[in-house]
């Protein structure tokens, strides 16, 4: 009896130790993440200003992501128009389609889908590139040259994302509303005047501001998470070398997407 | 009368472990200014780990690394940066930036540290490339280069800032004898010309005897010998004899 009790106690203790270890590791990771972000943010403003690198990253994150954002926004707007029409028509309110599409896109889908598209296209590439630099000692080489790796690798990407993602969100919003117009008006016969009048009357500055606030927050989160995972590839316990870079890239993409959705809920709770 | 010299870099009872594996177990080492000191020893014994302590890529678990008599651990960030600006490091695997061309790789430390710009920067990079006979590959990417070429580009990047301390981590590993001699000759020539303090990790003996003023041997986590090359060659320490004799046999077979 005593032996069984001791076994149970030992099992309980080892479980508690495992959970405690996990929590401590999570805590350390969060602390390192916060310091990484603070350091990167600070170095955006330190002299000499890295304008050329920021422009290069705006080109990579912003301009090169435009085709995928245009495509997803057009089809998101079109499918919203389609679904919205057949839902609203049941209540005889199909005239409200413009308002439904515009508010859904500006408040929620624009910032969230844009952030997820940037994660998929640019965030994964950042994590992989920085991860390869870590395992091939290129980041150590920067340190030996007295070049601050966080400033050189992360700060320009952070600044570029803060510019690019809100602008991409704006493009997503406009194209998405036009997509809703294509299905609602051109295919299903709602008057274009009614569609755009509802868009104009329902959308307030508060909605647009909320959407951009979300976009800026998502920009910070996704770029910091993706660069962080690449930068600390060497600290992973579940994979080394090329496998470690692969795992870091996967973690960066999955974590970014999950964090975007959680943050979206929290921000919406405050903005609504 | 013997003149006591103050070492530029000194290891004082340095210990370092990785995941329970003890690599450095009380290293005492002195490196003097203006000389090339080569650290020899078997593969995987911790020579690169030792080198990385000098430039601050690794910190000791216990013990001290002193620069000009001052412990690195007690220095402020700006003092450490001042030391880093005097140093260059040539990595074992070259560690070239694979998304930059050869020219951009060599220019990077000059550009980022604002040591030169515009035409002055280009002239300085091209002059270093010409000295190392790599002028014709300036637009190539590292992936397009052979191992020997990569080593020369890494050497150019290490020397372009005209540092006063250069750390070489196995600069000739993987090179054929002709290229190996060429790299050793380049290091010796540059050391003679610029008078930098060279710290090299290598197991290329007897080649390194020709370009080093001092040799230190790492064995079992400790420095078991440090002194002039001639003293090492005449040493009767069993570990030193075994290392030298085995390497000599390998050289003869090669």
JSON list of C-alpha atoms in Angstrom, two decimals, chain A residues 22-233:
[
{"chain": "A", "resi": 22, "resn": "UNK", "atom": "CA", "xyz": [7.81, 23.56, -19.69]},
{"chain": "A", "resi": 23, "resn": "UNK", "atom": "CA", "xyz": [6.46, 26.70, -18.03]},
{"chain": "A", "resi": 24, "resn": "UNK", "atom": "CA", "xyz": [9.96, 27.95, -17.24]},
{"chain": "A", "resi": 25, "resn": "UNK", "atom": "CA", "xyz": [11.08, 27.31, -20.82]},
{"chain": "A", "resi": 26, "resn": "UNK", "atom": "CA", "xyz": [7.98, 29.18, -22.08]},
{"chain": "A", "resi": 27, "resn": "UNK", "atom": "CA", "xyz": [8.72, 32.03, -19.71]},
{"chain": "A", "resi": 28, "resn": "UNK", "atom": "CA", "xyz": [12.35, 32.23, -20.88]},
{"chain": "A", "resi": 29, "resn": "UNK", "atom": "CA", "xyz": [11.21, 32.14, -24.51]},
{"chain": "A", "resi": 30, "resn": "UNK", "atom": "CA", "xyz": [8.69, 34.95, -23.97]},
{"chain": "A", "resi": 31, "resn": "UNK", "atom": "CA", "xyz": [11.31, 37.05, -22.21]},
{"chain": "A", "resi": 32, "resn": "UNK", "atom": "CA", "xyz": [13.83, 36.49, -25.01]},
{"chain": "A", "resi": 33, "resn": "UNK", "atom": "CA", "xyz": [11.13, 37.31, -27.59]},
{"chain": "A", "resi": 34, "resn": "UNK", "atom": "CA", "xyz": [10.27, 40.58, -25.81]},
{"chain": "A", "resi": 35, "resn": "UNK", "atom": "CA", "xyz": [13.94, 41.60, -25.58]},
{"chain": "A", "resi": 36, "resn": "UNK", "atom": "CA", "xyz": [14.47, 40.68, -29.24]},
{"chain": "A", "resi": 37, "resn": "UNK", "atom": "CA", "xyz": [11.51, 42.87, -30.24]},
{"chain": "A", "resi": 38, "resn": "UNK", "atom": "CA", "xyz": [12.57, 45.79, -28.01]},
{"chain": "A", "resi": 39, "resn": "UNK", "atom": "CA", "xyz": [16.13, 45.65, -29.36]},
{"chain": "A", "resi": 40, "resn": "UNK", "atom": "CA", "xyz": [14.91, 45.51, -32.96]},
{"chain": "A", "resi": 41, "resn": "UNK", "atom": "CA", "xyz": [12.46, 48.38, -32.46]},
{"chain": "A", "resi": 42, "resn": "UNK", "atom": "CA", "xyz": [15.12, 50.55, -30.80]},
{"chain": "A", "resi": 43, "resn": "UNK", "atom": "CA", "xyz": [17.58, 50.01, -33.64]},
{"chain": "A", "resi": 44, "resn": "UNK", "atom": "CA", "xyz": [15.11, 51.22, -36.28]},
{"chain": "A", "resi": 45, "resn": "UNK", "atom": "CA", "xyz": [15.83, 54.70, -34.95]},
{"chain": "A", "resi": 46, "resn": "UNK", "atom": "CA", "xyz": [19.57, 54.45, -34.20]},
{"chain": "A", "resi": 47, "resn": "UNK", "atom": "CA", "xyz": [22.08, 56.21, -36.41]},
{"chain": "A", "resi": 48, "resn": "UNK", "atom": "CA", "xyz": [23.19, 55.48, -39.13]},
{"chain": "A", "resi": 49, "resn": "UNK", "atom": "CA", "xyz": [19.67, 55.01, -40.44]},
{"chain": "A", "resi": 50, "resn": "UNK", "atom": "CA", "xyz": [19.27, 51.87, -42.58]},
{"chain": "A", "resi": 51, "resn": "UNK", "atom": "CA", "xyz": [17.04, 53.46, -45.23]},
{"chain": "A", "resi": 52, "resn": "UNK", "atom": "CA", "xyz": [18.34, 51.34, -48.14]},
{"chain": "A", "resi": 53, "resn": "UNK", "atom": "CA", "xyz": [17.76, 48.08, -46.27]},
{"chain": "A", "resi": 54, "resn": "UNK", "atom": "CA", "xyz": [14.27, 49.19, -45.20]},
{"chain": "A", "resi": 55, "resn": "UNK", "atom": "CA", "xyz": [13.40, 50.00, -48.84]},
{"chain": "A", "resi": 56, "resn": "UNK", "atom": "CA", "xyz": [14.68, 46.60, -49.97]},
{"chain": "A", "resi": 57, "resn": "UNK", "atom": "CA", "xyz": [12.48, 44.92, -47.37]},
{"chain": "A", "resi": 58, "resn": "UNK", "atom": "CA", "xyz": [9.44, 47.04, -48.34]},
{"chain": "A", "resi": 59, "resn": "UNK", "atom": "CA", "xyz": [10.00, 45.78, -51.87]},
{"chain": "A", "resi": 60, "resn": "UNK", "atom": "CA", "xyz": [10.23, 42.18, -50.62]},
{"chain": "A", "resi": 61, "resn": "UNK", "atom": "CA", "xyz": [7.44, 42.21, -48.02]},
{"chain": "A", "resi": 62, "resn": "UNK", "atom": "CA", "xyz": [5.13, 44.75, -49.63]},
{"chain": "A", "resi": 63, "resn": "UNK", "atom": "CA", "xyz": [5.54, 44.89, -53.40]},
{"chain": "A", "resi": 64, "resn": "UNK", "atom": "CA", "xyz": [6.30, 41.19, -53.93]},
{"chain": "A", "resi": 65, "resn": "UNK", "atom": "CA", "xyz": [3.28, 40.21, -51.79]},
{"chain": "A", "resi": 66, "resn": "UNK", "atom": "CA", "xyz": [0.88, 42.28, -53.88]},
{"chain": "A", "resi": 67, "resn": "UNK", "atom": "CA", "xyz": [-0.11, 39.60, -56.44]},
{"chain": "A", "resi": 68, "resn": "UNK", "atom": "CA", "xyz": [-1.10, 37.09, -53.74]},
{"chain": "A", "resi": 69, "resn": "UNK", "atom": "CA", "xyz": [-2.93, 39.79, -51.75]},
{"chain": "A", "resi": 70, "resn": "UNK", "atom": "CA", "xyz": [-4.80, 40.97, -54.87]},
{"chain": "A", "resi": 71, "resn": "UNK", "atom": "CA", "xyz": [-5.81, 37.43, -55.72]},
{"chain": "A", "resi": 72, "resn": "UNK", "atom": "CA", "xyz": [-6.98, 36.45, -52.22]},
{"chain": "A", "resi": 73, "resn": "UNK", "atom": "CA", "xyz": [-8.78, 39.76, -51.66]},
{"chain": "A", "resi": 74, "resn": "UNK", "atom": "CA", "xyz": [-10.67, 39.55, -54.96]},
{"chain": "A", "resi": 75, "resn": "UNK", "atom": "CA", "xyz": [-11.89, 36.02, -54.26]},
{"chain": "A", "resi": 76, "resn": "UNK", "atom": "CA", "xyz": [-12.63, 36.75, -50.60]},
{"chain": "A", "resi": 77, "resn": "UNK", "atom": "CA", "xyz": [-14.83, 39.68, -51.65]},
{"chain": "A", "resi": 78, "resn": "UNK", "atom": "CA", "xyz": [-16.49, 37.60, -54.36]},
{"chain": "A", "resi": 79, "resn": "UNK", "atom": "CA", "xyz": [-17.31, 34.69, -52.05]},
{"chain": "A", "resi": 80, "resn": "UNK", "atom": "CA", "xyz": [-18.58, 37.11, -49.39]},
{"chain": "A", "resi": 81, "resn": "UNK", "atom": "CA", "xyz": [-20.82, 38.71, -52.03]},
{"chain": "A", "resi": 82, "resn": "UNK", "atom": "CA", "xyz": [-22.13, 35.31, -53.05]},
{"chain": "A", "resi": 83, "resn": "UNK", "atom": "CA", "xyz": [-22.77, 33.98, -49.54]},
{"chain": "A", "resi": 84, "resn": "UNK", "atom": "CA", "xyz": [-24.04, 37.33, -48.29]},
{"chain": "A", "resi": 85, "resn": "UNK", "atom": "CA", "xyz": [-26.52, 37.69, -51.13]},
{"chain": "A", "resi": 86, "resn": "UNK", "atom": "CA", "xyz": [-28.12, 34.26, -50.63]},
{"chain": "A", "resi": 87, "resn": "UNK", "atom": "CA", "xyz": [-28.32, 34.82, -46.86]},
{"chain": "A", "resi": 88, "resn": "UNK", "atom": "CA", "xyz": [-29.75, 38.35, -47.08]},
{"chain": "A", "resi": 89, "resn": "UNK", "atom": "CA", "xyz": [-32.21, 37.55, -49.83]},
{"chain": "A", "resi": 90, "resn": "UNK", "atom": "CA", "xyz": [-34.03, 35.21, -47.40]},
{"chain": "A", "resi": 91, "resn": "UNK", "atom": "CA", "xyz": [-34.88, 38.27, -45.29]},
{"chain": "A", "resi": 92, "resn": "UNK", "atom": "CA", "xyz": [-35.48, 40.55, -48.26]},
{"chain": "A", "resi": 93, "resn": "UNK", "atom": "CA", "xyz": [-32.43, 42.57, -47.27]},
{"chain": "A", "resi": 94, "resn": "UNK", "atom": "CA", "xyz": [-30.13, 41.95, -50.24]},
{"chain": "A", "resi": 95, "resn": "UNK", "atom": "CA", "xyz": [-29.73, 45.70, -50.56]},
{"chain": "A", "resi": 96, "resn": "UNK", "atom": "CA", "xyz": [-27.56, 45.55, -47.42]},
{"chain": "A", "resi": 97, "resn": "UNK", "atom": "CA", "xyz": [-24.95, 43.41, -49.20]},
{"chain": "A", "resi": 98, "resn": "UNK", "atom": "CA", "xyz": [-22.54, 46.37, -49.67]},
{"chain": "A", "resi": 99, "resn": "UNK", "atom": "CA", "xyz": [-22.56, 47.07, -45.95]},
{"chain": "A", "resi": 100, "resn": "UNK", "atom": "CA", "xyz": [-22.06, 43.39, -45.03]},
{"chain": "A", "resi": 101, "resn": "UNK", "atom": "CA", "xyz": [-19.14, 42.91, -47.42]},
{"chain": "A", "resi": 102, "resn": "UNK", "atom": "CA", "xyz": [-17.42, 46.20, -46.59]},
{"chain": "A", "resi": 103, "resn": "UNK", "atom": "CA", "xyz": [-17.67, 45.85, -42.81]},
{"chain": "A", "resi": 104, "resn": "UNK", "atom": "CA", "xyz": [-16.57, 42.21, -42.82]},
{"chain": "A", "resi": 105, "resn": "UNK", "atom": "CA", "xyz": [-13.55, 43.03, -44.94]},
{"chain": "A", "resi": 106, "resn": "UNK", "atom": "CA", "xyz": [-12.48, 46.31, -43.35]},
{"chain": "A", "resi": 107, "resn": "UNK", "atom": "CA", "xyz": [-12.94, 45.18, -39.76]},
{"chain": "A", "resi": 108, "resn": "UNK", "atom": "CA", "xyz": [-11.82, 41.55, -39.92]},
{"chain": "A", "resi": 109, "resn": "UNK", "atom": "CA", "xyz": [-10.86, 39.85, -43.11]},
{"chain": "A", "resi": 110, "resn": "UNK", "atom": "CA", "xyz": [-8.60, 42.53, -44.57]},
{"chain": "A", "resi": 111, "resn": "UNK", "atom": "CA", "xyz": [-6.11, 42.72, -41.68]},
{"chain": "A", "resi": 112, "resn": "UNK", "atom": "CA", "xyz": [-6.26, 38.98, -40.83]},
{"chain": "A", "resi": 113, "resn": "UNK", "atom": "CA", "xyz": [-5.97, 37.59, -44.37]},
{"chain": "A", "resi": 114, "resn": "UNK", "atom": "CA", "xyz": [-3.27, 40.09, -45.33]},
{"chain": "A", "resi": 115, "resn": "UNK", "atom": "CA", "xyz": [-1.19, 39.15, -42.27]},
{"chain": "A", "resi": 116, "resn": "UNK", "atom": "CA", "xyz": [-1.61, 35.43, -43.01]},
{"chain": "A", "resi": 117, "resn": "UNK", "atom": "CA", "xyz": [-0.64, 35.93, -46.65]},
{"chain": "A", "resi": 118, "resn": "UNK", "atom": "CA", "xyz": [2.48, 37.88, -45.61]},
{"chain": "A", "resi": 119, "resn": "UNK", "atom": "CA", "xyz": [3.38, 35.10, -43.16]},
{"chain": "A", "resi": 120, "resn": "UNK", "atom": "CA", "xyz": [3.01, 32.50, -45.89]},
{"chain": "A", "resi": 121, "resn": "UNK", "atom": "CA", "xyz": [4.99, 34.38, -48.50]},
{"chain": "A", "resi": 122, "resn": "UNK", "atom": "CA", "xyz": [7.52, 36.57, -46.69]},
{"chain": "A", "resi": 123, "resn": "UNK", "atom": "CA", "xyz": [7.52, 35.38, -43.06]},
{"chain": "A", "resi": 124, "resn": "UNK", "atom": "CA", "xyz": [8.49, 31.81, -43.92]},
{"chain": "A", "resi": 125, "resn": "UNK", "atom": "CA", "xyz": [11.28, 33.10, -46.18]},
{"chain": "A", "resi": 126, "resn": "UNK", "atom": "CA", "xyz": [12.59, 35.37, -43.38]},
{"chain": "A", "resi": 127, "resn": "UNK", "atom": "CA", "xyz": [12.64, 32.52, -40.85]},
{"chain": "A", "resi": 128, "resn": "UNK", "atom": "CA", "xyz": [14.42, 30.20, -43.29]},
{"chain": "A", "resi": 129, "resn": "UNK", "atom": "CA", "xyz": [16.96, 32.81, -44.45]},
{"chain": "A", "resi": 130, "resn": "UNK", "atom": "CA", "xyz": [17.90, 33.92, -40.95]},
{"chain": "A", "resi": 131, "resn": "UNK", "atom": "CA", "xyz": [17.93, 30.29, -39.75]},
{"chain": "A", "resi": 132, "resn": "UNK", "atom": "CA", "xyz": [20.40, 29.31, -42.47]},
{"chain": "A", "resi": 133, "resn": "UNK", "atom": "CA", "xyz": [22.54, 32.32, -41.55]},
{"chain": "A", "resi": 134, "resn": "UNK", "atom": "CA", "xyz": [22.55, 31.11, -37.95]},
{"chain": "A", "resi": 135, "resn": "UNK", "atom": "CA", "xyz": [23.58, 27.52, -38.63]},
{"chain": "A", "resi": 136, "resn": "UNK", "atom": "CA", "xyz": [26.27, 28.52, -41.15]},
{"chain": "A", "resi": 137, "resn": "UNK", "atom": "CA", "xyz": [27.87, 30.94, -38.65]},
{"chain": "A", "resi": 138, "resn": "UNK", "atom": "CA", "xyz": [27.00, 34.01, -40.76]},
{"chain": "A", "resi": 139, "resn": "UNK", "atom": "CA", "xyz": [25.38, 35.63, -37.71]},
{"chain": "A", "resi": 140, "resn": "UNK", "atom": "CA", "xyz": [28.51, 34.90, -35.66]},
{"chain": "A", "resi": 141, "resn": "UNK", "atom": "CA", "xyz": [30.50, 36.48, -38.50]},
{"chain": "A", "resi": 142, "resn": "UNK", "atom": "CA", "xyz": [28.40, 39.66, -38.18]},
{"chain": "A", "resi": 143, "resn": "UNK", "atom": "CA", "xyz": [29.16, 39.78, -34.46]},
{"chain": "A", "resi": 144, "resn": "UNK", "atom": "CA", "xyz": [32.89, 39.40, -35.03]},
{"chain": "A", "resi": 145, "resn": "UNK", "atom": "CA", "xyz": [32.71, 42.31, -37.51]},
{"chain": "A", "resi": 146, "resn": "UNK", "atom": "CA", "xyz": [31.08, 44.44, -34.82]},
{"chain": "A", "resi": 147, "resn": "UNK", "atom": "CA", "xyz": [27.83, 44.55, -36.79]},
{"chain": "A", "resi": 148, "resn": "UNK", "atom": "CA", "xyz": [24.85, 44.10, -34.47]},
{"chain": "A", "resi": 149, "resn": "UNK", "atom": "CA", "xyz": [22.91, 41.14, -35.93]},
{"chain": "A", "resi": 150, "resn": "UNK", "atom": "CA", "xyz": [19.52, 42.22, -34.56]},
{"chain": "A", "resi": 151, "resn": "UNK", "atom": "CA", "xyz": [19.96, 45.70, -36.02]},
{"chain": "A", "resi": 152, "resn": "UNK", "atom": "CA", "xyz": [21.24, 44.37, -39.36]},
{"chain": "A", "resi": 153, "resn": "UNK", "atom": "CA", "xyz": [18.75, 41.52, -39.83]},
{"chain": "A", "resi": 154, "resn": "UNK", "atom": "CA", "xyz": [15.62, 42.32, -37.85]},
{"chain": "A", "resi": 155, "resn": "UNK", "atom": "CA", "xyz": [15.17, 46.12, -37.56]},
{"chain": "A", "resi": 156, "resn": "UNK", "atom": "CA", "xyz": [14.82, 46.80, -41.33]},
{"chain": "A", "resi": 157, "resn": "UNK", "atom": "CA", "xyz": [12.29, 43.96, -41.66]},
{"chain": "A", "resi": 158, "resn": "UNK", "atom": "CA", "xyz": [10.27, 45.26, -38.71]},
{"chain": "A", "resi": 159, "resn": "UNK", "atom": "CA", "xyz": [10.20, 48.81, -40.09]},
{"chain": "A", "resi": 160, "resn": "UNK", "atom": "CA", "xyz": [9.30, 47.54, -43.57]},
{"chain": "A", "resi": 161, "resn": "UNK", "atom": "CA", "xyz": [6.46, 45.37, -42.22]},
{"chain": "A", "resi": 162, "resn": "UNK", "atom": "CA", "xyz": [5.04, 48.33, -40.27]},
{"chain": "A", "resi": 163, "resn": "UNK", "atom": "CA", "xyz": [4.83, 50.25, -43.54]},
{"chain": "A", "resi": 164, "resn": "UNK", "atom": "CA", "xyz": [3.88, 47.40, -45.89]},
{"chain": "A", "resi": 165, "resn": "UNK", "atom": "CA", "xyz": [1.24, 45.40, -44.03]},
{"chain": "A", "resi": 166, "resn": "UNK", "atom": "CA", "xyz": [-1.17, 48.33, -43.36]},
{"chain": "A", "resi": 167, "resn": "UNK", "atom": "CA", "xyz": [-0.79, 49.39, -47.02]},
{"chain": "A", "resi": 168, "resn": "UNK", "atom": "CA", "xyz": [-1.43, 45.84, -48.23]},
{"chain": "A", "resi": 169, "resn": "UNK", "atom": "CA", "xyz": [-4.46, 45.75, -45.93]},
{"chain": "A", "resi": 170, "resn": "UNK", "atom": "CA", "xyz": [-5.79, 48.92, -47.56]},
{"chain": "A", "resi": 171, "resn": "UNK", "atom": "CA", "xyz": [-5.38, 47.31, -50.99]},
{"chain": "A", "resi": 172, "resn": "UNK", "atom": "CA", "xyz": [-7.07, 44.14, -49.72]},
{"chain": "A", "resi": 173, "resn": "UNK", "atom": "CA", "xyz": [-10.02, 46.20, -48.44]},
{"chain": "A", "resi": 174, "resn": "UNK", "atom": "CA", "xyz": [-10.55, 48.06, -51.73]},
{"chain": "A", "resi": 175, "resn": "UNK", "atom": "CA", "xyz": [-10.18, 45.00, -53.95]},
{"chain": "A", "resi": 176, "resn": "UNK", "atom": "CA", "xyz": [-12.33, 42.88, -51.61]},
{"chain": "A", "resi": 177, "resn": "UNK", "atom": "CA", "xyz": [-15.19, 45.41, -51.78]},
{"chain": "A", "resi": 178, "resn": "UNK", "atom": "CA", "xyz": [-14.86, 45.43, -55.57]},
{"chain": "A", "resi": 179, "resn": "UNK", "atom": "CA", "xyz": [-14.99, 41.61, -55.52]},
{"chain": "A", "resi": 180, "resn": "UNK", "atom": "CA", "xyz": [-18.29, 41.79, -53.61]},
{"chain": "A", "resi": 181, "resn": "UNK", "atom": "CA", "xyz": [-19.55, 44.22, -56.25]},
{"chain": "A", "resi": 182, "resn": "UNK", "atom": "CA", "xyz": [-18.63, 41.79, -59.05]},
{"chain": "A", "resi": 183, "resn": "UNK", "atom": "CA", "xyz": [-20.76, 38.97, -57.60]},
{"chain": "A", "resi": 184, "resn": "UNK", "atom": "CA", "xyz": [-23.46, 41.11, -55.96]},
{"chain": "A", "resi": 185, "resn": "UNK", "atom": "CA", "xyz": [-24.06, 43.58, -58.76]},
{"chain": "A", "resi": 186, "resn": "UNK", "atom": "CA", "xyz": [-22.65, 42.21, -61.98]},
{"chain": "A", "resi": 187, "resn": "UNK", "atom": "CA", "xyz": [-23.63, 38.56, -61.46]},
{"chain": "A", "resi": 188, "resn": "UNK", "atom": "CA", "xyz": [-26.62, 38.65, -59.09]},
{"chain": "A", "resi": 189, "resn": "UNK", "atom": "CA", "xyz": [-28.21, 41.90, -60.16]},
{"chain": "A", "resi": 190, "resn": "UNK", "atom": "CA", "xyz": [-28.07, 44.26, -57.15]},
{"chain": "A", "resi": 191, "resn": "UNK", "atom": "CA", "xyz": [-27.97, 47.87, -58.31]},
{"chain": "A", "resi": 192, "resn": "UNK", "atom": "CA", "xyz": [-24.40, 49.23, -58.22]},
{"chain": "A", "resi": 193, "resn": "UNK", "atom": "CA", "xyz": [-25.74, 52.45, -56.74]},
{"chain": "A", "resi": 194, "resn": "UNK", "atom": "CA", "xyz": [-27.38, 50.57, -53.86]},
{"chain": "A", "resi": 195, "resn": "UNK", "atom": "CA", "xyz": [-24.24, 48.48, -53.28]},
{"chain": "A", "resi": 196, "resn": "UNK", "atom": "CA", "xyz": [-21.86, 51.44, -53.06]},
{"chain": "A", "resi": 197, "resn": "UNK", "atom": "CA", "xyz": [-24.35, 53.65, -51.20]},
{"chain": "A", "resi": 198, "resn": "UNK", "atom": "CA", "xyz": [-24.54, 50.98, -48.47]},
{"chain": "A", "resi": 199, "resn": "UNK", "atom": "CA", "xyz": [-20.76, 50.74, -48.38]},
{"chain": "A", "resi": 200, "resn": "UNK", "atom": "CA", "xyz": [-20.50, 54.51, -48.02]},
{"chain": "A", "resi": 201, "resn": "UNK", "atom": "CA", "xyz": [-23.22, 54.82, -45.37]},
{"chain": "A", "resi": 202, "resn": "UNK", "atom": "CA", "xyz": [-22.15, 51.89, -43.18]},
{"chain": "A", "resi": 203, "resn": "UNK", "atom": "CA", "xyz": [-18.36, 52.29, -43.02]},
{"chain": "A", "resi": 204, "resn": "UNK", "atom": "CA", "xyz": [-17.15, 54.82, -40.45]},
{"chain": "A", "resi": 205, "resn": "UNK", "atom": "CA", "xyz": [-13.68, 56.15, -39.82]},
{"chain": "A", "resi": 206, "resn": "UNK", "atom": "CA", "xyz": [-13.61, 54.13, -36.62]},
{"chain": "A", "resi": 207, "resn": "UNK", "atom": "CA", "xyz": [-13.86, 50.91, -38.66]},
{"chain": "A", "resi": 208, "resn": "UNK", "atom": "CA", "xyz": [-11.02, 51.90, -40.97]},
{"chain": "A", "resi": 209, "resn": "UNK", "atom": "CA", "xyz": [-8.86, 53.02, -38.04]},
{"chain": "A", "resi": 210, "resn": "UNK", "atom": "CA", "xyz": [-9.57, 49.73, -36.22]},
{"chain": "A", "resi": 211, "resn": "UNK", "atom": "CA", "xyz": [-8.55, 47.75, -39.30]},
{"chain": "A", "resi": 212, "resn": "UNK", "atom": "CA", "xyz": [-5.27, 49.63, -39.63]},
{"chain": "A", "resi": 213, "resn": "UNK", "atom": "CA", "xyz": [-4.56, 49.29, -35.91]},
{"chain": "A", "resi": 214, "resn": "UNK", "atom": "CA", "xyz": [-4.97, 45.55, -36.26]},
{"chain": "A", "resi": 215, "resn": "UNK", "atom": "CA", "xyz": [-2.76, 45.51, -39.35]},
{"chain": "A", "resi": 216, "resn": "UNK", "atom": "CA", "xyz": [0.04, 47.37, -37.53]},
{"chain": "A", "resi": 217, "resn": "UNK", "atom": "CA", "xyz": [-0.20, 45.00, -34.56]},
{"chain": "A", "resi": 218, "resn": "UNK", "atom": "CA", "xyz": [-0.16, 41.94, -36.80]},
{"chain": "A", "resi": 219, "resn": "UNK", "atom": "CA", "xyz": [2.86, 43.38, -38.65]},
{"chain": "A", "resi": 220, "resn": "UNK", "atom": "CA", "xyz": [4.82, 43.61, -35.41]},
{"chain": "A", "resi": 221, "resn": "UNK", "atom": "CA", "xyz": [3.75, 40.14, -34.29]},
{"chain": "A", "resi": 222, "resn": "UNK", "atom": "CA", "xyz": [4.35, 38.19, -37.48]},
{"chain": "A", "resi": 223, "resn": "UNK", "atom": "CA", "xyz": [7.71, 39.72, -38.35]},
{"chain": "A", "resi": 224, "resn": "UNK", "atom": "CA", "xyz": [9.01, 39.43, -34.80]},
{"chain": "A", "resi": 225, "resn": "UNK", "atom": "CA", "xyz": [7.87, 35.81, -34.52]},
{"chain": "A", "resi": 226, "resn": "UNK", "atom": "CA", "xyz": [9.31, 34.81, -37.92]},
{"chain": "A", "resi": 227, "resn": "UNK", "atom": "CA", "xyz": [12.67, 36.56, -37.41]},
{"chain": "A", "resi": 228, "resn": "UNK", "atom": "CA", "xyz": [12.89, 35.31, -33.82]},
{"chain": "A", "resi": 229, "resn": "UNK", "atom": "CA", "xyz": [12.40, 31.68, -34.84]},
{"chain": "A", "resi": 230, "resn": "UNK", "atom": "CA", "xyz": [15.12, 31.98, -37.49]},
{"chain": "A", "resi": 231, "resn": "UNK", "atom": "CA", "xyz": [17.50, 33.90, -35.23]},
{"chain": "A", "resi": 232, "resn": "UNK", "atom": "CA", "xyz": [17.32, 31.36, -32.42]},
{"chain": "A", "resi": 233, "resn": "UNK", "atom": "CA", "xyz": [17.30, 28.24, -34.61]}
]
